[in-house]
mmCIF file of C-alpha atoms in Angstrom:
data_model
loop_
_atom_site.group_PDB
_atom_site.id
_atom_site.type_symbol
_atom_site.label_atom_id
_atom_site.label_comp_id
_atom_site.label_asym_id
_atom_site.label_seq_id
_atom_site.Cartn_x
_atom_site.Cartn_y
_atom_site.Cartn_z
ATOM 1 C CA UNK A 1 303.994 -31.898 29.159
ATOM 2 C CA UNK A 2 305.936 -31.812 32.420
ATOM 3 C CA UNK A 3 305.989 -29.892 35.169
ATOM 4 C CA UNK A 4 309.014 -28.240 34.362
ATOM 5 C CA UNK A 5 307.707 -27.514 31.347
ATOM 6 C CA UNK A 6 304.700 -25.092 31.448
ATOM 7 C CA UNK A 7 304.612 -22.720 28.424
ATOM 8 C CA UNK A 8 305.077 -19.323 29.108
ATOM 9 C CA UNK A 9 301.734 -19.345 27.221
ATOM 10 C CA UNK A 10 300.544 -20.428 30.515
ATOM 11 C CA UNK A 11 301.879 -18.765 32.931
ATOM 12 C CA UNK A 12 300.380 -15.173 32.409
ATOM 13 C CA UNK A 13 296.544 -15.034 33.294
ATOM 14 C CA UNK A 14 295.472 -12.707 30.824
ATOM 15 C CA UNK A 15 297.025 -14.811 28.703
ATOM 16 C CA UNK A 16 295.688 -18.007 29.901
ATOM 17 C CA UNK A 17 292.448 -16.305 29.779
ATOM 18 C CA UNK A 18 292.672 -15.342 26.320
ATOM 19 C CA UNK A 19 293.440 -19.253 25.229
ATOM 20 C CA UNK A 20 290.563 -20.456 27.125
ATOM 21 C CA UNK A 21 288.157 -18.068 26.083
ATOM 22 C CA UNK A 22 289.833 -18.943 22.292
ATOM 23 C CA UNK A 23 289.303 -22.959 22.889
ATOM 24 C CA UNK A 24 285.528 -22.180 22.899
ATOM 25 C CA UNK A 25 285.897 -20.414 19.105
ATOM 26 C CA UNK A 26 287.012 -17.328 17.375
ATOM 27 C CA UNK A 27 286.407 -13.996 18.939
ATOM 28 C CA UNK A 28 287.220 -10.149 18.156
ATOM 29 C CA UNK A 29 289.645 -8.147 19.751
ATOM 30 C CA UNK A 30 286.967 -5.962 21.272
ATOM 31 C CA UNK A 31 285.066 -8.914 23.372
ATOM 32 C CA UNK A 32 288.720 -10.456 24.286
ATOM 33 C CA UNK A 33 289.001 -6.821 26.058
ATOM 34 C CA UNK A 34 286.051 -6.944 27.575
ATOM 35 C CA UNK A 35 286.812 -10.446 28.737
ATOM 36 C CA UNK A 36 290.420 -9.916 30.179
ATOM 37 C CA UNK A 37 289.499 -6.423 31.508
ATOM 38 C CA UNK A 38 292.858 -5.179 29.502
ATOM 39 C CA UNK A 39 293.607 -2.323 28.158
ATOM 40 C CA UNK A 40 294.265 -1.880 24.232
ATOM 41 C CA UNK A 41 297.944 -2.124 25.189
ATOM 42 C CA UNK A 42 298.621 -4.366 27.092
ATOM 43 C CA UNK A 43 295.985 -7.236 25.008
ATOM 44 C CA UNK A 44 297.633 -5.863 22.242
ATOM 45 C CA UNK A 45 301.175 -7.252 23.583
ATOM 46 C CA UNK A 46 299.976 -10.457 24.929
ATOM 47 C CA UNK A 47 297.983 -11.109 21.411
ATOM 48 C CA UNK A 48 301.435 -10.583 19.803
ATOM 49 C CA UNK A 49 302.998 -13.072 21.973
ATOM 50 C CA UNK A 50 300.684 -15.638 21.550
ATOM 51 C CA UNK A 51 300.886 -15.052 18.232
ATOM 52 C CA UNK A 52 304.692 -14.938 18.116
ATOM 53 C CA UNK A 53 304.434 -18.655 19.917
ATOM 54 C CA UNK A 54 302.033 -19.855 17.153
ATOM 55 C CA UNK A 55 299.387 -20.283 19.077
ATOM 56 C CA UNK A 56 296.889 -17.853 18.275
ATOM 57 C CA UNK A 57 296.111 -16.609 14.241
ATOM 58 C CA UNK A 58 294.905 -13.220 14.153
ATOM 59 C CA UNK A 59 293.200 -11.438 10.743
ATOM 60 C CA UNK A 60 292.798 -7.906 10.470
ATOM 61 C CA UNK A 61 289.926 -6.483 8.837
ATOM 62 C CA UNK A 62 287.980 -3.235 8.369
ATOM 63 C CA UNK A 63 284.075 -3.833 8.977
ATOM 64 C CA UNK A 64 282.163 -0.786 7.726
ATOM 65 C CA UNK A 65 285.228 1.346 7.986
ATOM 66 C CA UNK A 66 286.654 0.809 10.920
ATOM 67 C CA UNK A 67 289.698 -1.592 11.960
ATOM 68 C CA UNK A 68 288.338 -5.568 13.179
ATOM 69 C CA UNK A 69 290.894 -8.021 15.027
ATOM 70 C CA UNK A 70 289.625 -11.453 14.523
ATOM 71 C CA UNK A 71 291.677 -14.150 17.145
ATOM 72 C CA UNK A 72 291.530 -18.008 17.166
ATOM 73 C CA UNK A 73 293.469 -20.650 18.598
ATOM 74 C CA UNK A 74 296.051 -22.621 16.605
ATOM 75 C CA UNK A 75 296.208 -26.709 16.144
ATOM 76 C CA UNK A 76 298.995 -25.882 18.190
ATOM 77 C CA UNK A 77 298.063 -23.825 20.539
ATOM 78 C CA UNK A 78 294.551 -26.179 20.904
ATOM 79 C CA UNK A 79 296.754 -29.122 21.525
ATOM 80 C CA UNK A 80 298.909 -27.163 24.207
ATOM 81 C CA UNK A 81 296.069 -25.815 25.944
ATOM 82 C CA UNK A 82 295.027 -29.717 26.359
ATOM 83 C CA UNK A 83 297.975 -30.707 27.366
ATOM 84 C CA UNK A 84 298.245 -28.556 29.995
ATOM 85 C CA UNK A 85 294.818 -28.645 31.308
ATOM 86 C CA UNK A 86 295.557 -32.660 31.680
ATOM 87 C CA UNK A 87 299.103 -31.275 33.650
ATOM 88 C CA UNK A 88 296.475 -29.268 36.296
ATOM 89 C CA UNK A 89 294.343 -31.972 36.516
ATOM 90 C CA UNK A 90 297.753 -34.451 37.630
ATOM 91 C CA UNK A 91 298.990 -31.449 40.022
ATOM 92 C CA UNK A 92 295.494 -30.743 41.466
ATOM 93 C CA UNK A 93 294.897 -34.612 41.790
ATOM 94 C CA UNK A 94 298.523 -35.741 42.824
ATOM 95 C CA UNK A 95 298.969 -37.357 46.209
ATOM 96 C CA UNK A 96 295.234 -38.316 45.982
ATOM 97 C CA UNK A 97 294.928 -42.215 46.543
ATOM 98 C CA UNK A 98 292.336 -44.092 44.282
ATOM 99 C CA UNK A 99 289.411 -44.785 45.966
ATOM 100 C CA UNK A 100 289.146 -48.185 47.872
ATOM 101 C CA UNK A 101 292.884 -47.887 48.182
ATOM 102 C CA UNK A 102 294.224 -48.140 52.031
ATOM 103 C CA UNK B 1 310.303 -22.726 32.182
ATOM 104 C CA UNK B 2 308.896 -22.188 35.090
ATOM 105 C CA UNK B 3 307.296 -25.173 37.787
ATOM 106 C CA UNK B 4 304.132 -25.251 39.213
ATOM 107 C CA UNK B 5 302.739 -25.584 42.566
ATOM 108 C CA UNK B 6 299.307 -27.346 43.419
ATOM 109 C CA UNK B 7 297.843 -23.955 44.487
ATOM 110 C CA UNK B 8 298.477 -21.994 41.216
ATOM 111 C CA UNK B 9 297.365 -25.388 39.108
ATOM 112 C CA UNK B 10 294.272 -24.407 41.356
ATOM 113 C CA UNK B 11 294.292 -21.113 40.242
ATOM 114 C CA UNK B 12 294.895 -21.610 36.986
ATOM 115 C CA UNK B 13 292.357 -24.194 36.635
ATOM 116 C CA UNK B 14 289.771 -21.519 38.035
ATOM 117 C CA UNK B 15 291.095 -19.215 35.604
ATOM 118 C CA UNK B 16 289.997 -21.426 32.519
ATOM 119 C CA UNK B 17 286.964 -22.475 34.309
ATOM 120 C CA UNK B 18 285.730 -18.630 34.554
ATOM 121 C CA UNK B 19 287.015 -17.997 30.959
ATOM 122 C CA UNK B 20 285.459 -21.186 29.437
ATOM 123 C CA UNK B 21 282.156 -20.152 31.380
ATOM 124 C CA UNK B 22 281.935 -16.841 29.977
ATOM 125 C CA UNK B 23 282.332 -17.662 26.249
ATOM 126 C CA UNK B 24 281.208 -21.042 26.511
ATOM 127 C CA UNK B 25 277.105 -19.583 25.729
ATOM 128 C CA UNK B 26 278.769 -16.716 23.983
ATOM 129 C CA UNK B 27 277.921 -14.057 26.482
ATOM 130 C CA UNK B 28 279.474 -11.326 24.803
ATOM 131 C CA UNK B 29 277.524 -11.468 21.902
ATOM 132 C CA UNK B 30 274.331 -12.476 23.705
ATOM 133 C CA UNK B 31 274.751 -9.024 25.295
ATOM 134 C CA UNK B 32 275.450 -6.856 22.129
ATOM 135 C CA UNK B 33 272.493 -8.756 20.415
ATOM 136 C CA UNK B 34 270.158 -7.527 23.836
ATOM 137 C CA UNK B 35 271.189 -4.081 23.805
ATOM 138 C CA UNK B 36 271.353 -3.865 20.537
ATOM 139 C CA UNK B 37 267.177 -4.945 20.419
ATOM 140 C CA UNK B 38 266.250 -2.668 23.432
ATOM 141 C CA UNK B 39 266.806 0.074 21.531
ATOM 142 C CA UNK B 40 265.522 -0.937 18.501
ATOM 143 C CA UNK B 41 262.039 -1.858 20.814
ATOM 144 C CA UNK B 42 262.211 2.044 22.259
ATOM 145 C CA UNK B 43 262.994 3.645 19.481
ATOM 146 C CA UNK B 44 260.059 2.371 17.430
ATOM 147 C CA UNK B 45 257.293 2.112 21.099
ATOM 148 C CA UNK B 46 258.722 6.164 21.250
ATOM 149 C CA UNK B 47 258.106 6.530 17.541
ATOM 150 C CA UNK B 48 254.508 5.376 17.903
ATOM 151 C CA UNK B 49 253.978 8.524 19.860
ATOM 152 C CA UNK B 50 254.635 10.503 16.918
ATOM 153 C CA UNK B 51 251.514 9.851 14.501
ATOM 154 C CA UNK B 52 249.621 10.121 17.564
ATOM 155 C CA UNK B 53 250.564 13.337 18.062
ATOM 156 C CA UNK B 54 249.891 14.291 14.555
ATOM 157 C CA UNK B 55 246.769 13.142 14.212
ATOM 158 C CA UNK B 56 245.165 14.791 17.371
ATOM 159 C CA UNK B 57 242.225 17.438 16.588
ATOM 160 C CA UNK B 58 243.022 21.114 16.857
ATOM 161 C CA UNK B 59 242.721 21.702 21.111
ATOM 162 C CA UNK B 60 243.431 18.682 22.114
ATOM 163 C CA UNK B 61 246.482 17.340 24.111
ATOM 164 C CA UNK B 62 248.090 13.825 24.977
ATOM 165 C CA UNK B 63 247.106 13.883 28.516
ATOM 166 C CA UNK B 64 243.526 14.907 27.922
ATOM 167 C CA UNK B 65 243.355 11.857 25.385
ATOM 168 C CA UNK B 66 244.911 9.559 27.660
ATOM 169 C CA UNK B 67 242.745 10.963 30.807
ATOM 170 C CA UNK B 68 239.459 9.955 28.204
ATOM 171 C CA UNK B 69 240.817 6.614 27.205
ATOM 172 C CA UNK B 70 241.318 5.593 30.846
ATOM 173 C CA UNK B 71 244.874 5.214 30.125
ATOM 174 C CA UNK B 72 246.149 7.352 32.691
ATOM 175 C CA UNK B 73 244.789 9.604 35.396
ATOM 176 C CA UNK B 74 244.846 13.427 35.407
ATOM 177 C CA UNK B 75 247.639 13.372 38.235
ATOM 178 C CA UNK B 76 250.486 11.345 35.711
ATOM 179 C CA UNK B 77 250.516 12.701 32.742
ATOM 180 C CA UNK B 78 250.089 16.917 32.507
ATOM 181 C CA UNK B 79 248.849 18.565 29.077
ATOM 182 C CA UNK B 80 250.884 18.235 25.827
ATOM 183 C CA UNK B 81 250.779 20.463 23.378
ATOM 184 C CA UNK B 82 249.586 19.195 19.752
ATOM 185 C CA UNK B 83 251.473 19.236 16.526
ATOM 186 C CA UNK B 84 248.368 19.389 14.342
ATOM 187 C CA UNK B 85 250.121 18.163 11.670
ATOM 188 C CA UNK B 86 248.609 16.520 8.306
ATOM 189 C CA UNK B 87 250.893 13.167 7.412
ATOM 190 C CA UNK B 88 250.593 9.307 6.622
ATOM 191 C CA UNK B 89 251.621 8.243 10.188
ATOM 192 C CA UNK B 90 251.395 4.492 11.269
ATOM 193 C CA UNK B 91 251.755 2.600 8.485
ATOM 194 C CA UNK B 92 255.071 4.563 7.683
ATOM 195 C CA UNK B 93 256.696 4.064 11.360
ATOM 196 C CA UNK B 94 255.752 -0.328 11.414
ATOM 197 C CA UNK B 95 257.680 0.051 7.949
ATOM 198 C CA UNK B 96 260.534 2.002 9.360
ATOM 199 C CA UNK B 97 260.509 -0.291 12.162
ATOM 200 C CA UNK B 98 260.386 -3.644 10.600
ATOM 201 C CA UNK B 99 263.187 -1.943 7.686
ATOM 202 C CA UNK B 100 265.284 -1.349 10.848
ATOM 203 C CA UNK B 101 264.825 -5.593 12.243
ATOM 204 C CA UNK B 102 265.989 -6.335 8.813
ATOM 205 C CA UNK B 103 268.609 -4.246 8.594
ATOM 206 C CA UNK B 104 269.858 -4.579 11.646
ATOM 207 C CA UNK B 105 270.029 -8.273 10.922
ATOM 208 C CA UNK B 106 272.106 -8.291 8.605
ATOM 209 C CA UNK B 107 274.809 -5.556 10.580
ATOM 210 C CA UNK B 108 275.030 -7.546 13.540
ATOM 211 C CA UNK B 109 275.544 -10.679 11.562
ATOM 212 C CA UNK B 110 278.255 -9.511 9.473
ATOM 213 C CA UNK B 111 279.892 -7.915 12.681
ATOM 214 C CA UNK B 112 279.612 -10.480 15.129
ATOM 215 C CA UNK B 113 281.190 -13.962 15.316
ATOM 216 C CA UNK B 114 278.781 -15.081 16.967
ATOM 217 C CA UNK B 115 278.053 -19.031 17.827
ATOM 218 C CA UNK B 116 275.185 -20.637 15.722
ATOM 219 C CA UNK B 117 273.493 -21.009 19.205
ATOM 220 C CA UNK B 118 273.341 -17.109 19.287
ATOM 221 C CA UNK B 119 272.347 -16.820 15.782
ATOM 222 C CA UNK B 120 269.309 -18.900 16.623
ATOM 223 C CA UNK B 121 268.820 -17.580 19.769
ATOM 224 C CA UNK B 122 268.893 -13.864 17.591
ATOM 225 C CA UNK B 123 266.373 -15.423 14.735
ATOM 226 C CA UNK B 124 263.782 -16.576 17.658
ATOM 227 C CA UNK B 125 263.982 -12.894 18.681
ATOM 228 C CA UNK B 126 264.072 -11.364 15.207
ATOM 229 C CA UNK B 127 260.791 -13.189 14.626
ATOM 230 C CA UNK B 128 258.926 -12.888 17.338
ATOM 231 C CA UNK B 129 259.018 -9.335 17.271
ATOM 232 C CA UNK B 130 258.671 -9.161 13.535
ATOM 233 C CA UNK B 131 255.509 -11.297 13.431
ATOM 234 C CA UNK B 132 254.353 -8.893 16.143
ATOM 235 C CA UNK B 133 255.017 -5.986 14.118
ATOM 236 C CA UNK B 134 253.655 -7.399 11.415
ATOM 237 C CA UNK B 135 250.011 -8.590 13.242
ATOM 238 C CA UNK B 136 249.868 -5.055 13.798
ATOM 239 C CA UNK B 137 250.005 -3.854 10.833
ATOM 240 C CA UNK B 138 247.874 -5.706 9.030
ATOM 241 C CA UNK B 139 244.707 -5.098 11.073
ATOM 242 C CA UNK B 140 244.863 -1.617 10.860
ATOM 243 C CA UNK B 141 244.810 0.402 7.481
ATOM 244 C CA UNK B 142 246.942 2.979 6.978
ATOM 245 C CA UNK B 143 245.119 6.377 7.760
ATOM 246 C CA UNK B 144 245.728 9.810 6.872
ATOM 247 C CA UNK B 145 245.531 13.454 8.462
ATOM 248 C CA UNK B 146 243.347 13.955 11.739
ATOM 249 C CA UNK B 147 241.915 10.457 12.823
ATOM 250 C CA UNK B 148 238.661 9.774 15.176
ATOM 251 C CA UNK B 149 239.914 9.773 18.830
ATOM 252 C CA UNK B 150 239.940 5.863 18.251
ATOM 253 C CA UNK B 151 242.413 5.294 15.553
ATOM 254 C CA UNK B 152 244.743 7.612 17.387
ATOM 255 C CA UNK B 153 244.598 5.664 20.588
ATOM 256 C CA UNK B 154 245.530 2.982 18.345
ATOM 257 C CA UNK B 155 248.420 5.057 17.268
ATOM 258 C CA UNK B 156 249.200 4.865 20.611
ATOM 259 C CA UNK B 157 249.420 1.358 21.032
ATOM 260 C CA UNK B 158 251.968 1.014 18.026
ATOM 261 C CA UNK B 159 254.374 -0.635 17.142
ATOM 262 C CA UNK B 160 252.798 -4.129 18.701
ATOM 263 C CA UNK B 161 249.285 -4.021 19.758
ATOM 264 C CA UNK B 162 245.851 -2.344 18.340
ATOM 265 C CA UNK B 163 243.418 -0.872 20.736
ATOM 266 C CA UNK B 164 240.425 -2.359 18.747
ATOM 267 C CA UNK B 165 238.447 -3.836 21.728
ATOM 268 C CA UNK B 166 237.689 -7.106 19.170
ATOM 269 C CA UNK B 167 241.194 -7.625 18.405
ATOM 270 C CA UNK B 168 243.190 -5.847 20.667
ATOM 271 C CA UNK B 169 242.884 -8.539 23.592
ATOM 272 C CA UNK B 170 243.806 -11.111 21.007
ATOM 273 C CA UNK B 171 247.079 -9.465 20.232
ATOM 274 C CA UNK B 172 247.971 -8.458 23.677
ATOM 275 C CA UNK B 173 247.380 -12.663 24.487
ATOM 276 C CA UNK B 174 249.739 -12.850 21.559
ATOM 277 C CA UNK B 175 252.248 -10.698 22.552
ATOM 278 C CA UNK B 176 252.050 -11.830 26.157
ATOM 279 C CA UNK B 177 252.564 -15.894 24.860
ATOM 280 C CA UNK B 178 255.099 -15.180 22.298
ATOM 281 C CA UNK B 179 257.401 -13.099 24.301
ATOM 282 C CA UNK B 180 256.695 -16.076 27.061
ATOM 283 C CA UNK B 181 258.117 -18.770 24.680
ATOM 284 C CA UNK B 182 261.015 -16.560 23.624
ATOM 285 C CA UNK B 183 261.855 -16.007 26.941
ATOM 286 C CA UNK B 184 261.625 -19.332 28.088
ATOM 287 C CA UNK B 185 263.860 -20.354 24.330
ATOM 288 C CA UNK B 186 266.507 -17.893 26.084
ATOM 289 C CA UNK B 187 266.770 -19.978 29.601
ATOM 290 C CA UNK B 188 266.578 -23.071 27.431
ATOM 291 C CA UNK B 189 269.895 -21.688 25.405
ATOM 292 C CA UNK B 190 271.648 -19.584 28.471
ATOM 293 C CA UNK B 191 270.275 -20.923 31.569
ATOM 294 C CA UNK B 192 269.903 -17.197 32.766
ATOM 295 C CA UNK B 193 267.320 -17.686 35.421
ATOM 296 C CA UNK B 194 265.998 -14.170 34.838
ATOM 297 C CA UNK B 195 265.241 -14.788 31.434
ATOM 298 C CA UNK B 196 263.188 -17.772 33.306
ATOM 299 C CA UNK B 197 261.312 -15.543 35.639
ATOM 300 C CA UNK B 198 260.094 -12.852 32.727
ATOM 301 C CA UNK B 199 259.021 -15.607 30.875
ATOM 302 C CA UNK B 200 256.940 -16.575 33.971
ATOM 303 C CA UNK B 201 255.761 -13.239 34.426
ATOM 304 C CA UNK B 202 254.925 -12.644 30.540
ATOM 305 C CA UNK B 203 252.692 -15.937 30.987
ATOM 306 C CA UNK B 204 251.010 -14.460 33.944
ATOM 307 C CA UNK B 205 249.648 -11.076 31.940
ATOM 308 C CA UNK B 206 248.860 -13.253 28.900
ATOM 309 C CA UNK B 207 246.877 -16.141 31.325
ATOM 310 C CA UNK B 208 245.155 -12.893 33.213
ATOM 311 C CA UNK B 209 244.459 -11.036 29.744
ATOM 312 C CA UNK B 210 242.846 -14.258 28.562
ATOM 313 C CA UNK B 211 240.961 -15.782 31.667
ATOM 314 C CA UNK B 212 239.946 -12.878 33.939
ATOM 315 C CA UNK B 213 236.618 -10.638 32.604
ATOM 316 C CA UNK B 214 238.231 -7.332 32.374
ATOM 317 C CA UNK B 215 235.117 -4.864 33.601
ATOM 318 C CA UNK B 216 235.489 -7.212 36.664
ATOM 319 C CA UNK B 217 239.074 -5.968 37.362
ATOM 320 C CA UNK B 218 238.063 -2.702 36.833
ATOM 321 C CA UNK B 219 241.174 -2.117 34.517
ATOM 322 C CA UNK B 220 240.870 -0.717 30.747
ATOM 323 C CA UNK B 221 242.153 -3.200 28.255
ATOM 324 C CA UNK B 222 244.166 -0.027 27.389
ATOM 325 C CA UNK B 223 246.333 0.175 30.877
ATOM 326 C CA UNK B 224 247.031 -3.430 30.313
ATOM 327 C CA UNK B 225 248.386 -3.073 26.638
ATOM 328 C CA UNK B 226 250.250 0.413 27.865
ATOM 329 C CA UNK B 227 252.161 -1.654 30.595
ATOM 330 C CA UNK B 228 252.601 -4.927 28.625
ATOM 331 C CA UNK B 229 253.738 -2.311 25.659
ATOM 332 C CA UNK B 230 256.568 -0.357 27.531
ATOM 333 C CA UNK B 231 257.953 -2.822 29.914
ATOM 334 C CA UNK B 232 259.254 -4.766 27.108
ATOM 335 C CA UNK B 233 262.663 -2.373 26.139
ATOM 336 C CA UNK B 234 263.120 -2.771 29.778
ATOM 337 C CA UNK B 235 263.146 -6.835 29.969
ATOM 338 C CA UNK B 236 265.589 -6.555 26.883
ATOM 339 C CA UNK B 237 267.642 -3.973 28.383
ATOM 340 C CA UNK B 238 267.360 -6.063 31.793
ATOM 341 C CA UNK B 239 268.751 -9.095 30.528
ATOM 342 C CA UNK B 240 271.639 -7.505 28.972
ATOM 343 C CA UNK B 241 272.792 -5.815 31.671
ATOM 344 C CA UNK B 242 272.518 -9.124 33.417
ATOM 345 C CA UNK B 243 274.923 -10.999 30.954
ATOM 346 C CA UNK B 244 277.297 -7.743 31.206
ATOM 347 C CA UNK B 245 277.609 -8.533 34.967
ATOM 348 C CA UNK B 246 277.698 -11.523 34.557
ATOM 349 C CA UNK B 247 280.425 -11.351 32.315
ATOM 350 C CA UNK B 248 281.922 -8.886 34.718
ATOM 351 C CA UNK B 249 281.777 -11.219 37.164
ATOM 352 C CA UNK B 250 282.810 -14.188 35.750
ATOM 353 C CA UNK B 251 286.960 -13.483 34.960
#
């Protein structure tokens, strides 16, 4: 992944949020609210985007009657994430001469 | 497509961090699990005042029982009516209370996602207050209609501890050591340094219950297992609202 080449996956922070929180495991739609600090809206639409870019599988449910979003990351969208935390990590560390180096 | 500069890589890379952070231990579920057990714990310590009620002798009130028991001075607690009421009390409400760890169980289970290190974490909990529960009940009988002034004190130690002055220290050492370890489990899984200093404190009133003569305190076993008894729905309820702002803070 290149610079010029960021995902727009990436470039949203509740978005970027939602994919790291994902990376750790699956969670419900209800703690990825409570994490982002989004409304039902507006997770909704970023949900359906990742989802849209393949890299987040959703499965809705009904637990004891009521309506359950269950979110994961993709192969996909784990191997973009990866990716792109390696493209910080150049950014962040670029210009930075190897130590011992004059 | 969009480029990116070295400060938003920074901020983007602080945006993972708090993310990866705050689901990394599973925080969300840690805190459902908490709440969740608080009132479980306050539900069945307030349910314990029920069969006490019941079984009080015609005239008699709370507060005047409490006053003789040394539990509590006339100045805290006023007069409370009694119920007077004939029924199988104690044994029914450490049923109803262990029914409700079991069932409960098995809700937030199939509910939550949670990680396997929650699950454990939940099991540690589940069992320590079930074998708890369970100690109780089994060294006291279950009794019917208006009791001696003793078994209703007892009453009014349920769901955890027994005012028996032979067992009851036991128990409260019990109590004191198990919720210790399971506190101490909690830092081990979380790192929440409250959890740390509870567990700390929990060791303190089971060290003190076991080492220090009582009569030379000048404290009734019975204030000790009162306050041992009711702080606990507050350390639950503590260290969930400490994981919610954590979780708060932490995105």
């Amino acid at each position: 992944m290149e610079i010029y080449e960021i995902p727009a996956a990436f470039q949203s922070k509740i978005r970027l949020t939602i994919v790291s929180a994902l990376y750790q495991g699956p969670l419900n739609f209800r703690d990825l609210k409570e994490l982002t600090g989004a409304s039902d809206g507006n997770l909704g639409s970023h949900l359906a985007k990742l989802v849209e870019e393949g890299y987040v599988n959703t499965v809705k449910s009904f637990i004891g009657g009521k309506p359950n979003t269950a979110a994961s990351l993709s192969d996909i969208g784990r191997q973009k994430f990866e990716e792109y935390v390696t493209l910080l990590d150049r950014i962040v560390n670029e210009g930075k001469k190897p130590e011992g180096e004059k | 497509m969009k480029s990116l500069k070295k400060n938003e890589a920074v901020e983007h890379i602080n945006v993972i961090k708090k993310a990866i952070d705050a689901t990394s231990i599973s925080m969300v579920s840690l805190k459902k699990i908490f709440i969740f057990w608080a009132v479980i714990i306050a539900v069945a310590v307030l349910g314990s005042l029920v069969p006490a009620l019941m079984m009080l002798p015609r005239g008699e009130t709370v507060g005047s029982l409490l006053l003789q028991q040394g539990i509590t001075s006339n100045r805290v607690i006023p007069g409370i009516p009694t119920l007077h009421l004939r029924y199988p009390p104690a044994l029914l409400i450490r049923i109803a209370a262990m029914l409700a760890a079991f069932f409960s169980l098995h809700i937030v289970l199939r509910k939550e996602k949670s990680k396997n290190f929650a699950k454990r974490l939940f099991w540690i909990w589940l069992s320590c207050i079930i074998v708890n529960l369970l100690g109780a009940a089994l060294q006291t009988p279950p009794s019917f209609g208006p009791q001696p002034r003793t078994e209703i004190v007892k009453a009014l130690m349920l769901p955890f501890v027994n005012m028996s002055p032979s067992t009851g220290l036991y128990q409260i050492q019990f109590f004191c050591f198990s919720f210790s370890f399971v506190l101490f489990v909690t830092v081990m899984f979380t790192n929440i340094k409250m959890s740390g200093y509870l567990s700390v404190l929990y060791l303190i009133a089971g060290l003190i219950v076991k080492f220090l003569p009582v009569n030379i305190m000048k404290i009734r076993p019975a204030l000790i297992i009162f306050n041992v008894l009711w702080i606990l729905p507050f350390v639950v309820m503590a260290l969930a609202l400490f994981l919610k702002q954590r979780n708060r803070q932490s995105v």
